[in-house]
Amino acid sequence: MPQDQIEELERIKALLEERMVSKPRRYSHSLGVASCAASLAKTYGVDQFDAAAAGLLHDWDKVLDDHELLVRAAHMGIEVAGSPSMAVGLLHGPVAALELLELFPALNPSVFQAIARHTVGAVDMTPLDMVVFIADAIEPGRRGDYAIRLREMVGEASLGELFFQCFSQGLSYVISTGRYMYPTAITIYNHYACARSH
């Protein structure tokens, strides 16, 4: 990675650490996601700098409370499917993506898209989107059999299959714990289920 990119990542880390000073575990998670995303990017031929930058910044707005996230999402015109109050835990991605665009204008627009999509996904995920989504689920701080199984698939399965398995695991967790399922989740699942059967 070129020196200017390394320096930019260090600058982002410093700003992130300052923002998350009251949430050290969240900061550690973000470092883990960035490292994991860069590794996945190398394995699957995705830009490592973009992956690391998106990984560092993906939870930028996790420091905001639910009310503030809802207010910002409404102000920015972010469309929420279903119940906004039930989906508030998913809003930190789309809200941060729009805010970070102004804070880090030199970053590739694809970085902000990956940040926006790391919570609920989309039917047209790019390789970078998939890398960040997966890294969020399998970074070293994640525990559980699901994380181990997904880590073992890295380099063995295609990126698309790894994403599908990761997304499916997320849906299984939502259902098994009786949590609110975002309305687009089934559409996204079915899209990739159909794609892998052809």
Short mmCIF file of C-alpha atoms in Angstrom, two decimals:
data_model
loop_
_atom_site.label_atom_id
_atom_site.label_comp_id
_atom_site.label_asym_id
_atom_site.label_seq_id
_atom_site.Cartn_x
_atom_site.Cartn_y
_atom_site.Cartn_z
CA MET A 1 0.00 0.00 0.00
CA PRO A 2 1.46 3.43 -0.95
CA GLN A 3 2.75 5.64 1.86
CA ASP A 4 0.09 8.31 1.34
CA GLN A 5 -2.63 5.71 1.81
CA ILE A 6 -0.98 4.37 4.96
CA GLU A 7 -0.80 7.92 6.32
CA GLU A 8 -4.47 8.52 5.49
CA LEU A 9 -5.49 5.36 7.35
CA GLU A 10 -3.47 6.50 10.37
CA ARG A 11 -5.25 9.87 10.24
CA ILE A 12 -8.64 8.14 10.12
CA LYS A 13 -7.63 5.91 13.06
CA ALA A 14 -6.68 8.95 15.14
CA LEU A 15 -9.98 10.70 14.41
CA LEU A 16 -11.92 7.50 15.12
CA GLU A 17 -10.13 6.93 18.43
CA GLU A 18 -10.99 10.48 19.49
CA ARG A 19 -14.64 10.01 18.48
CA MET A 20 -14.90 6.69 20.31
CA VAL A 21 -12.95 7.65 23.42
CA SER A 22 -15.92 6.61 25.57
CA LYS A 23 -16.40 3.36 23.63
CA PRO A 24 -13.02 1.57 23.57
CA ARG A 25 -14.56 -1.79 22.67
CA ARG A 26 -16.27 -0.25 19.66
CA TYR A 27 -12.94 1.27 18.62
CA SER A 28 -11.22 -2.12 18.95
CA HIS A 29 -14.00 -3.70 16.90
CA SER A 30 -13.49 -1.10 14.16
CA LEU A 31 -9.75 -1.81 14.06
CA GLY A 32 -10.55 -5.53 13.81
CA VAL A 33 -13.00 -4.98 10.96
CA ALA A 34 -10.48 -2.81 9.09
CA SER A 35 -7.75 -5.43 9.41
CA CYS A 36 -10.09 -8.26 8.45
CA ALA A 37 -11.51 -6.28 5.51
CA ALA A 38 -8.01 -5.56 4.18
CA SER A 39 -7.15 -9.26 4.43
CA LEU A 40 -10.36 -10.31 2.68
CA ALA A 41 -9.73 -7.67 0.02
CA LYS A 42 -6.28 -9.12 -0.67
CA THR A 43 -7.74 -12.64 -0.94
CA TYR A 44 -10.57 -11.64 -3.26
CA GLY A 45 -8.88 -8.99 -5.40
CA VAL A 46 -10.58 -5.94 -3.91
CA ASP A 47 -8.82 -2.62 -3.21
CA GLN A 48 -7.20 -3.01 0.22
CA PHE A 49 -7.11 0.69 1.05
CA ASP A 50 -10.81 1.15 0.34
CA ALA A 51 -11.61 -1.96 2.39
CA ALA A 52 -9.51 -0.81 5.35
CA ALA A 53 -10.95 2.73 5.24
CA ALA A 54 -14.54 1.43 5.13
CA GLY A 55 -13.76 -1.01 7.92
CA LEU A 56 -12.41 1.74 10.15
CA LEU A 57 -15.34 4.06 9.51
CA HIS A 58 -18.28 1.62 9.31
CA ASP A 59 -19.43 2.24 12.91
CA TRP A 60 -18.61 5.96 12.98
CA ASP A 61 -22.12 6.84 14.17
CA LYS A 62 -22.48 4.03 16.72
CA VAL A 63 -21.68 6.72 19.30
CA LEU A 64 -25.07 8.38 18.65
CA ASP A 65 -28.17 7.48 20.63
CA ASP A 66 -31.33 6.19 18.93
CA HIS A 67 -33.14 9.52 18.99
CA GLU A 68 -30.22 11.34 17.35
CA LEU A 69 -29.94 8.68 14.65
CA LEU A 70 -33.64 8.94 13.85
CA VAL A 71 -33.45 12.75 13.71
CA ARG A 72 -30.41 12.71 11.42
CA ALA A 73 -31.89 10.04 9.15
CA ALA A 74 -35.09 12.07 8.77
CA HIS A 75 -33.13 15.29 8.15
CA MET A 76 -31.04 13.56 5.47
CA GLY A 77 -34.08 12.05 3.78
CA ILE A 78 -32.94 8.47 4.36
CA GLU A 79 -35.77 6.12 3.49
CA VAL A 80 -36.57 3.53 6.14
CA ALA A 81 -38.59 0.45 5.20
CA GLY A 82 -41.04 -0.64 7.86
CA SER A 83 -40.86 0.81 11.37
CA PRO A 84 -38.17 3.50 11.86
CA SER A 85 -38.11 2.94 15.63
CA MET A 86 -37.57 -0.81 15.17
CA ALA A 87 -34.93 -0.29 12.48
CA VAL A 88 -32.96 2.36 14.37
CA GLY A 89 -30.15 -0.08 15.14
CA LEU A 90 -29.49 -0.32 11.41
CA LEU A 91 -29.41 3.41 10.68
CA HIS A 92 -25.85 4.12 11.79
CA GLY A 93 -24.55 2.86 8.42
CA PRO A 94 -26.62 5.00 6.05
CA VAL A 95 -26.41 8.07 8.30
CA ALA A 96 -22.62 7.82 8.66
CA ALA A 97 -22.15 7.26 4.93
CA LEU A 98 -23.68 10.66 4.15
CA GLU A 99 -21.85 12.47 6.98
CA LEU A 100 -18.48 10.91 6.15
CA LEU A 101 -18.78 11.99 2.53
CA GLU A 102 -18.34 15.57 3.74
CA LEU A 103 -15.62 14.74 6.27
CA PHE A 104 -13.50 12.62 3.93
CA PRO A 105 -14.22 13.87 0.39
CA ALA A 106 -11.02 12.33 -1.01
CA LEU A 107 -12.18 8.78 -0.31
CA ASN A 108 -13.62 6.68 -3.11
CA PRO A 109 -17.46 6.93 -3.23
CA SER A 110 -17.54 3.12 -3.06
CA VAL A 111 -16.23 3.35 0.52
CA PHE A 112 -19.32 5.27 1.61
CA GLN A 113 -21.61 2.84 -0.17
CA ALA A 114 -20.00 -0.09 1.66
CA ILE A 115 -20.48 1.74 4.96
CA ALA A 116 -24.14 2.41 4.14
CA ARG A 117 -24.75 -1.23 3.25
CA HIS A 118 -22.90 -2.99 6.06
CA THR A 119 -26.03 -3.27 8.22
CA VAL A 120 -28.74 -4.59 5.87
CA GLY A 121 -27.02 -5.35 2.58
CA ALA A 122 -28.56 -4.87 -0.88
CA VAL A 123 -29.49 -6.91 -3.93
CA ASP A 124 -26.59 -5.42 -5.89
CA MET A 125 -23.71 -5.73 -3.46
CA THR A 126 -20.31 -4.92 -4.95
CA PRO A 127 -17.22 -6.94 -3.97
CA LEU A 128 -16.20 -4.11 -1.60
CA ASP A 129 -19.68 -4.05 -0.04
CA MET A 130 -19.43 -7.80 0.55
CA VAL A 131 -15.94 -7.59 2.02
CA VAL A 132 -16.98 -4.99 4.62
CA PHE A 133 -20.23 -6.82 5.45
CA ILE A 134 -18.35 -10.09 6.02
CA ALA A 135 -15.49 -8.48 7.93
CA ASP A 136 -17.98 -6.96 10.36
CA ALA A 137 -19.22 -10.48 11.14
CA ILE A 138 -15.92 -12.38 11.34
CA GLU A 139 -13.35 -9.92 12.68
CA PRO A 140 -11.13 -11.48 15.40
CA GLY A 141 -13.24 -10.10 18.26
CA ARG A 142 -16.31 -12.02 17.12
CA ARG A 143 -16.91 -15.24 19.02
CA GLY A 144 -19.12 -18.20 18.20
CA ASP A 145 -19.29 -21.19 15.91
CA TYR A 146 -20.74 -19.10 13.07
CA ALA A 147 -17.64 -16.87 12.98
CA ILE A 148 -15.30 -19.85 13.03
CA ARG A 149 -17.20 -21.56 10.22
CA LEU A 150 -17.22 -18.43 8.06
CA ARG A 151 -13.51 -17.79 8.68
CA GLU A 152 -12.75 -21.32 7.50
CA MET A 153 -14.53 -20.56 4.23
CA VAL A 154 -12.28 -17.59 3.39
CA GLY A 155 -10.26 -18.41 0.29
CA GLU A 156 -12.12 -21.68 -0.18
CA ALA A 157 -15.52 -20.30 -1.19
CA SER A 158 -16.19 -17.50 -3.67
CA LEU A 159 -16.78 -14.05 -2.25
CA GLY A 160 -20.43 -14.26 -3.31
CA GLU A 161 -20.93 -17.57 -1.53
CA LEU A 162 -19.17 -16.31 1.58
CA PHE A 163 -21.45 -13.27 1.61
CA PHE A 164 -24.55 -15.44 1.15
CA GLN A 165 -23.56 -17.69 4.05
CA CYS A 166 -22.79 -14.65 6.22
CA PHE A 167 -26.08 -12.96 5.34
CA SER A 168 -28.00 -16.20 5.92
CA GLN A 169 -26.38 -16.61 9.32
CA GLY A 170 -27.49 -13.09 10.22
CA LEU A 171 -31.08 -13.87 9.28
CA SER A 172 -30.99 -17.09 11.30
CA TYR A 173 -29.80 -15.12 14.33
CA VAL A 174 -32.56 -12.52 13.94
CA ILE A 175 -35.22 -15.23 13.72
CA SER A 176 -33.84 -17.38 16.55
CA THR A 177 -33.71 -14.41 18.93
CA GLY A 178 -37.15 -13.05 17.98
CA ARG A 179 -35.75 -9.74 16.76
CA TYR A 180 -37.25 -7.36 14.22
CA MET A 181 -36.38 -8.31 10.66
CA TYR A 182 -35.81 -5.43 8.28
CA PRO A 183 -38.39 -5.71 5.47
CA THR A 184 -35.84 -5.86 2.64
CA ALA A 185 -33.96 -8.81 4.18
CA ILE A 186 -36.07 -11.53 2.56
CA THR A 187 -35.85 -9.88 -0.86
CA ILE A 188 -32.06 -9.71 -0.55
CA TYR A 189 -31.84 -13.30 0.67
CA ASN A 190 -34.02 -14.59 -2.17
CA HIS A 191 -32.01 -12.64 -4.76
CA TYR A 192 -28.75 -14.31 -3.74
CA ALA A 193 -30.38 -17.70 -3.17
CA CYS A 194 -31.65 -17.62 -6.76
CA ALA A 195 -28.30 -16.39 -8.08
CA ARG A 196 -26.36 -19.27 -6.52
CA SER A 197 -28.80 -21.88 -7.86
CA HIS A 198 -28.18 -20.87 -11.48
#
